[in-house]
Amino acid sequence: MTLLLMAAGSGSRYGKLKQFDDLGPKDEFLMEFSIYDALKNGFDHIVAITKKENVDFLKEHLSSRLPKHVKLDVLAQEVNDLPEGVTFTGERAKPWGTAHAVWTARNVIDRPFAIINADDYYGKSAFESAADFIKNNGNKETFGLIAYILKNTLSEHGSVSRGVCKSEGGKLTSIHEHTKIEAQDNVIIDSDSGTQFTGEELVSMNFWVCQPSIFPFITEYLKDFIGNKENHAKGEIYLPFAIKEMIAKNLIDVDVIPSASQWFGVTYASDKDMAVSELQRMTDNNGYTSPLWDNV
């Protein structure tokens, strides 16, 4: 089973490249705990998507830690990596979004795979759920979404963007993006739209289980997207939007898999102390070895 980590972000609100920050008790990156949990549940292929200038560093860092039987691919997401026949001659500061990041792995993945953010902690049981889904899902048109409870995904240090999920019969019907969710006076609210939440809503934290059929779809998506010059300067194609369009075209359905697993992220620099404390607590309570990779 393959785990794809998206590690090409710039960390504008965090103030540095948070995916490479030393948060673990022995200076491990946050992504290392996700990789560790994935390997414990049978994953044996790790694909990391990062910026070109970080490829060698990340490959060396991970290859020195992972067990020898684990296959590792570290790939660069680049603006000029485009479908055949598509050209882009303008200037652009960053690549084409998270769907394009996933598409970067099209030549190294040929089986069902899980996708996560490198700068989020997803919890052990979430990877167990993802592994069970991959092993038991016999339908090549069925994807999966590991979904989290909204109130468990907020930051104490500022607003967050969350995709609130709707489903029928366990199948995803929509994800509505709310860009400024925060707790105010015991109320969870999107301060942009005024929408209030109970806190029990299921949200996407970008933990997907996809089939290889997503790659040819994104190929066509990119062709259409880049064909519109209005998208050239700053437009991005986001993975949830690509999956939403696949659902709308009846190409796939998506099982929503609720997770009670702990989640936390490092959106803001002030989130770091909490992340360091949580990783230390879980290590002290025998959740993880220290150093992390000593007994793998």
Short mmCIF file of C-alpha atoms in Angstrom, two decimals:
data_model
loop_
_atom_site.label_atom_id
_atom_site.label_comp_id
_atom_site.label_asym_id
_atom_site.label_seq_id
_atom_site.Cartn_x
_atom_site.Cartn_y
_atom_site.Cartn_z
CA MET A 1 0.00 0.00 0.00
CA THR A 2 1.18 3.50 -0.85
CA LEU A 3 1.10 6.66 1.25
CA LEU A 4 1.49 10.00 -0.56
CA LEU A 5 2.51 12.99 1.55
CA MET A 6 2.02 16.54 0.30
CA ALA A 7 5.03 18.48 1.58
CA ALA A 8 5.36 21.32 -0.91
CA GLY A 9 3.69 24.09 1.10
CA SER A 10 5.37 27.39 1.94
CA GLY A 11 4.14 27.83 5.53
CA SER A 12 3.19 31.48 5.09
CA ARG A 13 1.15 31.66 8.33
CA TYR A 14 3.60 29.47 10.24
CA GLY A 15 6.61 31.58 9.30
CA LYS A 16 8.85 28.75 8.05
CA LEU A 17 8.71 25.37 6.32
CA LYS A 18 6.64 23.66 8.99
CA GLN A 19 6.85 20.24 7.35
CA PHE A 20 10.57 20.23 8.18
CA ASP A 21 10.32 21.60 11.72
CA ASP A 22 11.76 19.47 14.53
CA LEU A 23 8.65 18.75 16.61
CA GLY A 24 9.27 15.23 17.93
CA PRO A 25 11.09 14.35 21.18
CA LYS A 26 14.21 13.51 19.16
CA ASP A 27 13.70 16.26 16.59
CA GLU A 28 11.51 14.17 14.29
CA PHE A 29 9.37 15.92 11.67
CA LEU A 30 5.62 15.66 12.14
CA MET A 31 5.34 13.65 8.90
CA GLU A 32 7.57 10.97 10.39
CA PHE A 33 4.87 10.03 12.90
CA SER A 34 2.34 9.61 10.08
CA ILE A 35 4.79 7.49 8.11
CA TYR A 36 5.48 5.41 11.22
CA ASP A 37 1.74 4.83 11.79
CA ALA A 38 1.27 3.95 8.13
CA LEU A 39 4.07 1.38 8.16
CA LYS A 40 2.64 -0.21 11.29
CA ASN A 41 -0.58 -0.77 9.31
CA GLY A 42 1.03 -2.40 6.31
CA PHE A 43 1.94 0.49 4.02
CA ASP A 44 5.21 -0.21 2.24
CA HIS A 45 5.62 2.59 -0.30
CA ILE A 46 6.11 6.24 0.69
CA VAL A 47 5.80 9.02 -1.88
CA ALA A 48 6.61 12.58 -0.80
CA ILE A 49 5.84 15.58 -2.99
CA THR A 50 7.93 18.65 -2.19
CA LYS A 51 9.64 21.64 -3.77
CA LYS A 52 12.52 21.00 -6.14
CA GLU A 53 15.06 22.59 -3.81
CA ASN A 54 14.03 20.25 -0.96
CA VAL A 55 14.04 16.91 -2.82
CA ASP A 56 17.60 15.83 -2.02
CA PHE A 57 17.34 16.92 1.62
CA LEU A 58 14.05 15.10 2.25
CA LYS A 59 15.12 11.97 0.38
CA GLU A 60 18.30 11.72 2.44
CA HIS A 61 16.44 12.45 5.67
CA LEU A 62 13.77 9.78 5.15
CA SER A 63 15.92 7.11 3.51
CA SER A 64 18.26 7.13 6.52
CA ARG A 65 15.29 6.33 8.80
CA LEU A 66 12.92 4.05 6.90
CA PRO A 67 13.26 0.26 6.99
CA LYS A 68 15.02 -1.16 3.95
CA HIS A 69 11.93 -2.96 2.64
CA VAL A 70 10.03 0.33 2.26
CA LYS A 71 10.11 1.91 -1.18
CA LEU A 72 10.66 5.68 -1.13
CA ASP A 73 10.01 8.22 -3.89
CA VAL A 74 10.60 11.93 -3.30
CA LEU A 75 9.34 14.03 -6.19
CA ALA A 76 9.38 17.74 -7.04
CA GLN A 77 6.17 19.59 -7.82
CA GLU A 78 7.09 22.00 -10.59
CA VAL A 79 5.16 24.62 -12.52
CA ASN A 80 6.30 23.26 -15.87
CA ASP A 81 5.35 19.66 -15.16
CA LEU A 82 2.26 19.61 -17.38
CA PRO A 83 0.30 17.22 -19.60
CA GLU A 84 1.71 16.50 -23.04
CA GLY A 85 0.77 19.24 -25.47
CA VAL A 86 0.11 21.81 -22.71
CA THR A 87 2.47 24.76 -22.47
CA PHE A 88 2.77 27.63 -20.03
CA THR A 89 5.02 30.58 -20.79
CA GLY A 90 4.02 33.08 -18.12
CA GLU A 91 5.46 33.81 -14.71
CA ARG A 92 4.14 32.06 -11.64
CA ALA A 93 5.39 31.94 -8.06
CA LYS A 94 4.05 28.51 -7.10
CA PRO A 95 2.74 25.30 -8.72
CA TRP A 96 -0.85 24.53 -9.63
CA GLY A 97 -2.35 23.35 -6.32
CA THR A 98 -2.90 20.13 -4.41
CA ALA A 99 -4.49 18.20 -7.29
CA HIS A 100 -1.41 18.98 -9.36
CA ALA A 101 0.77 17.83 -6.44
CA VAL A 102 -0.98 14.45 -6.46
CA TRP A 103 -0.65 14.27 -10.26
CA THR A 104 3.13 14.62 -9.83
CA ALA A 105 3.13 11.01 -8.60
CA ARG A 106 1.38 9.59 -11.68
CA ASN A 107 4.45 7.65 -12.84
CA VAL A 108 5.26 5.97 -9.52
CA ILE A 109 1.80 4.89 -8.27
CA ASP A 110 -0.27 2.19 -9.97
CA ARG A 111 -2.43 0.93 -7.10
CA PRO A 112 -4.82 2.37 -4.47
CA PHE A 113 -3.09 4.94 -2.30
CA ALA A 114 -3.71 7.21 0.67
CA ILE A 115 -3.02 10.95 0.64
CA ILE A 116 -2.24 13.18 3.62
CA ASN A 117 -0.75 16.57 4.42
CA ALA A 118 2.82 16.31 5.69
CA ASP A 119 2.23 19.00 8.31
CA ASP A 120 -0.76 17.37 10.04
CA TYR A 121 -0.94 14.61 12.65
CA TYR A 122 -3.75 12.14 11.88
CA GLY A 123 -3.53 9.48 14.60
CA LYS A 124 -2.89 5.75 14.62
CA SER A 125 -6.46 4.53 14.15
CA ALA A 126 -6.93 6.69 11.04
CA PHE A 127 -4.23 4.73 9.24
CA GLU A 128 -5.80 1.48 10.41
CA SER A 129 -9.09 2.64 8.87
CA ALA A 130 -7.36 3.61 5.62
CA ALA A 131 -5.55 0.28 5.41
CA ASP A 132 -8.76 -1.67 6.06
CA PHE A 133 -10.52 0.31 3.36
CA ILE A 134 -7.81 -0.38 0.79
CA LYS A 135 -7.74 -4.09 1.63
CA ASN A 136 -11.50 -4.56 1.57
CA ASN A 137 -12.60 -2.21 -1.18
CA GLY A 138 -13.07 -4.23 -4.35
CA ASN A 139 -14.54 -1.40 -6.42
CA LYS A 140 -12.08 0.58 -8.54
CA GLU A 141 -14.61 3.42 -8.78
CA THR A 142 -14.85 3.87 -5.00
CA PHE A 143 -12.59 6.31 -3.18
CA GLY A 144 -12.47 6.96 0.58
CA LEU A 145 -12.32 10.00 2.85
CA ILE A 146 -11.13 9.71 6.45
CA ALA A 147 -13.26 12.42 8.10
CA TYR A 148 -12.77 14.17 11.44
CA ILE A 149 -15.10 15.88 13.93
CA LEU A 150 -14.97 19.64 13.43
CA LYS A 151 -14.60 20.65 17.09
CA ASN A 152 -11.49 18.46 17.34
CA THR A 153 -9.73 20.24 14.49
CA LEU A 154 -9.73 23.88 15.60
CA SER A 155 -6.75 26.01 16.56
CA GLU A 156 -6.58 28.09 19.73
CA HIS A 157 -4.47 30.65 17.90
CA GLY A 158 -6.60 31.74 14.97
CA SER A 159 -9.17 30.78 12.37
CA VAL A 160 -8.84 27.72 10.13
CA SER A 161 -10.18 26.61 6.75
CA ARG A 162 -12.26 23.43 6.84
CA GLY A 163 -14.20 21.48 4.26
CA VAL A 164 -17.51 20.52 5.90
CA CYS A 165 -18.83 17.24 4.51
CA LYS A 166 -22.35 16.19 3.60
CA SER A 167 -23.16 12.54 2.98
CA GLU A 168 -26.04 10.20 2.25
CA GLY A 169 -25.88 6.52 3.07
CA GLY A 170 -22.22 6.86 3.95
CA LYS A 171 -21.39 8.33 0.53
CA LEU A 172 -19.94 11.82 0.16
CA THR A 173 -22.33 14.21 -1.60
CA SER A 174 -20.55 17.53 -1.09
CA ILE A 175 -17.77 19.40 0.68
CA HIS A 176 -18.39 23.05 1.44
CA GLU A 177 -15.25 25.07 2.12
CA HIS A 178 -15.40 27.49 5.05
CA THR A 179 -12.32 29.65 5.20
CA LYS A 180 -12.48 31.31 8.61
CA ILE A 181 -13.80 28.89 11.24
CA GLU A 182 -13.04 29.61 14.88
CA ALA A 183 -14.52 29.27 18.35
CA GLN A 184 -15.96 32.55 19.68
CA ASP A 185 -17.65 32.74 23.07
CA ASN A 186 -18.45 29.00 23.08
CA VAL A 187 -19.81 29.17 19.54
CA ILE A 188 -18.08 27.70 16.50
CA ILE A 189 -18.58 30.05 13.60
CA ASP A 190 -17.30 30.91 10.14
CA SER A 191 -16.73 34.60 10.71
CA ASP A 192 -16.71 35.27 6.96
CA SER A 193 -20.19 33.90 6.25
CA GLY A 194 -21.69 33.95 9.75
CA THR A 195 -22.45 30.22 9.52
CA GLN A 196 -22.62 28.55 12.93
CA PHE A 197 -21.75 24.92 13.63
CA THR A 198 -22.53 22.43 16.37
CA GLY A 199 -18.94 21.19 16.28
CA GLU A 200 -20.05 17.62 15.54
CA GLU A 201 -19.92 18.06 11.76
CA LEU A 202 -17.54 15.84 9.82
CA VAL A 203 -14.78 17.68 8.01
CA SER A 204 -12.12 16.76 5.49
CA MET A 205 -8.53 17.11 6.64
CA ASN A 206 -7.21 15.98 3.25
CA PHE A 207 -6.86 12.31 4.22
CA TRP A 208 -8.08 10.60 1.07
CA VAL A 209 -7.86 7.08 -0.29
CA CYS A 210 -7.75 7.25 -4.08
CA GLN A 211 -7.58 4.93 -7.04
CA PRO A 212 -5.06 5.40 -9.89
CA SER A 213 -7.96 6.54 -12.09
CA ILE A 214 -7.52 9.98 -10.54
CA PHE A 215 -4.37 10.58 -12.60
CA PRO A 216 -5.93 10.59 -16.09
CA PHE A 217 -8.80 12.68 -14.73
CA ILE A 218 -6.40 15.32 -13.38
CA THR A 219 -4.57 15.25 -16.72
CA GLU A 220 -7.74 16.41 -18.48
CA TYR A 221 -8.58 18.78 -15.62
CA LEU A 222 -5.17 20.46 -16.02
CA LYS A 223 -5.59 20.80 -19.77
CA ASP A 224 -8.88 22.65 -19.33
CA PHE A 225 -7.63 24.71 -16.39
CA ILE A 226 -4.43 25.93 -18.02
CA GLY A 227 -6.29 26.50 -21.26
CA ASN A 228 -7.97 29.41 -19.46
CA LYS A 229 -5.38 32.19 -19.29
CA GLU A 230 -7.20 33.79 -16.36
CA ASN A 231 -5.85 30.94 -14.20
CA HIS A 232 -2.22 31.45 -15.16
CA ALA A 233 -1.14 34.00 -12.57
CA LYS A 234 -2.53 32.58 -9.33
CA GLY A 235 -5.17 29.92 -10.07
CA GLU A 236 -4.90 26.53 -8.37
CA ILE A 237 -6.75 23.24 -8.69
CA TYR A 238 -7.46 21.74 -5.30
CA LEU A 239 -7.75 18.03 -4.72
CA PRO A 240 -11.24 18.21 -3.12
CA PHE A 241 -12.53 20.13 -6.16
CA ALA A 242 -11.16 17.51 -8.54
CA ILE A 243 -12.78 14.71 -6.53
CA LYS A 244 -16.03 16.69 -6.34
CA GLU A 245 -16.06 16.95 -10.14
CA MET A 246 -15.39 13.22 -10.50
CA ILE A 247 -18.42 12.57 -8.27
CA ALA A 248 -20.56 14.99 -10.28
CA LYS A 249 -19.65 13.18 -13.50
CA ASN A 250 -20.55 9.81 -11.93
CA LEU A 251 -17.00 8.58 -12.40
CA ILE A 252 -16.57 7.65 -8.74
CA ASP A 253 -18.26 7.56 -5.37
CA VAL A 254 -16.55 8.29 -2.07
CA ASP A 255 -17.08 6.42 1.20
CA VAL A 256 -17.00 8.75 4.22
CA ILE A 257 -15.09 7.00 7.00
CA PRO A 258 -15.56 8.81 10.34
CA SER A 259 -12.47 8.85 12.53
CA ALA A 260 -12.37 9.38 16.26
CA SER A 261 -8.60 9.56 15.96
CA GLN A 262 -6.78 12.53 17.38
CA TRP A 263 -5.81 15.20 14.84
CA PHE A 264 -3.71 18.29 15.19
CA GLY A 265 -1.84 20.58 12.85
CA VAL A 266 0.59 23.45 12.92
CA THR A 267 -1.16 26.21 11.04
CA TYR A 268 0.32 28.99 13.16
CA ALA A 269 3.74 29.33 14.80
CA SER A 270 1.96 29.40 18.16
CA ASP A 271 0.60 25.88 17.43
CA LYS A 272 4.13 24.51 17.73
CA ASP A 273 4.22 24.27 21.53
CA MET A 274 1.00 22.22 21.54
CA ALA A 275 2.34 19.87 18.85
CA VAL A 276 5.64 19.36 20.68
CA SER A 277 3.78 18.71 23.94
CA GLU A 278 1.36 16.21 22.36
CA LEU A 279 4.10 14.23 20.61
CA GLN A 280 6.08 14.09 23.88
CA ARG A 281 2.97 12.98 25.79
CA MET A 282 2.20 10.19 23.34
CA THR A 283 5.81 9.04 23.41
CA ASP A 284 5.85 9.02 27.21
CA ASN A 285 2.63 6.98 27.24
CA ASN A 286 4.22 4.27 25.05
CA GLY A 287 2.46 5.44 21.91
CA TYR A 288 5.78 5.80 20.13
CA THR A 289 9.35 4.71 20.67
CA SER A 290 12.06 7.32 21.15
CA PRO A 291 13.95 7.83 18.96
CA LEU A 292 11.03 7.02 16.71
CA TRP A 293 12.82 4.72 14.28
CA ASP A 294 14.95 2.71 16.72
CA ASN A 295 12.82 -0.46 16.68
CA VAL A 296 11.24 -0.40 13.22
#
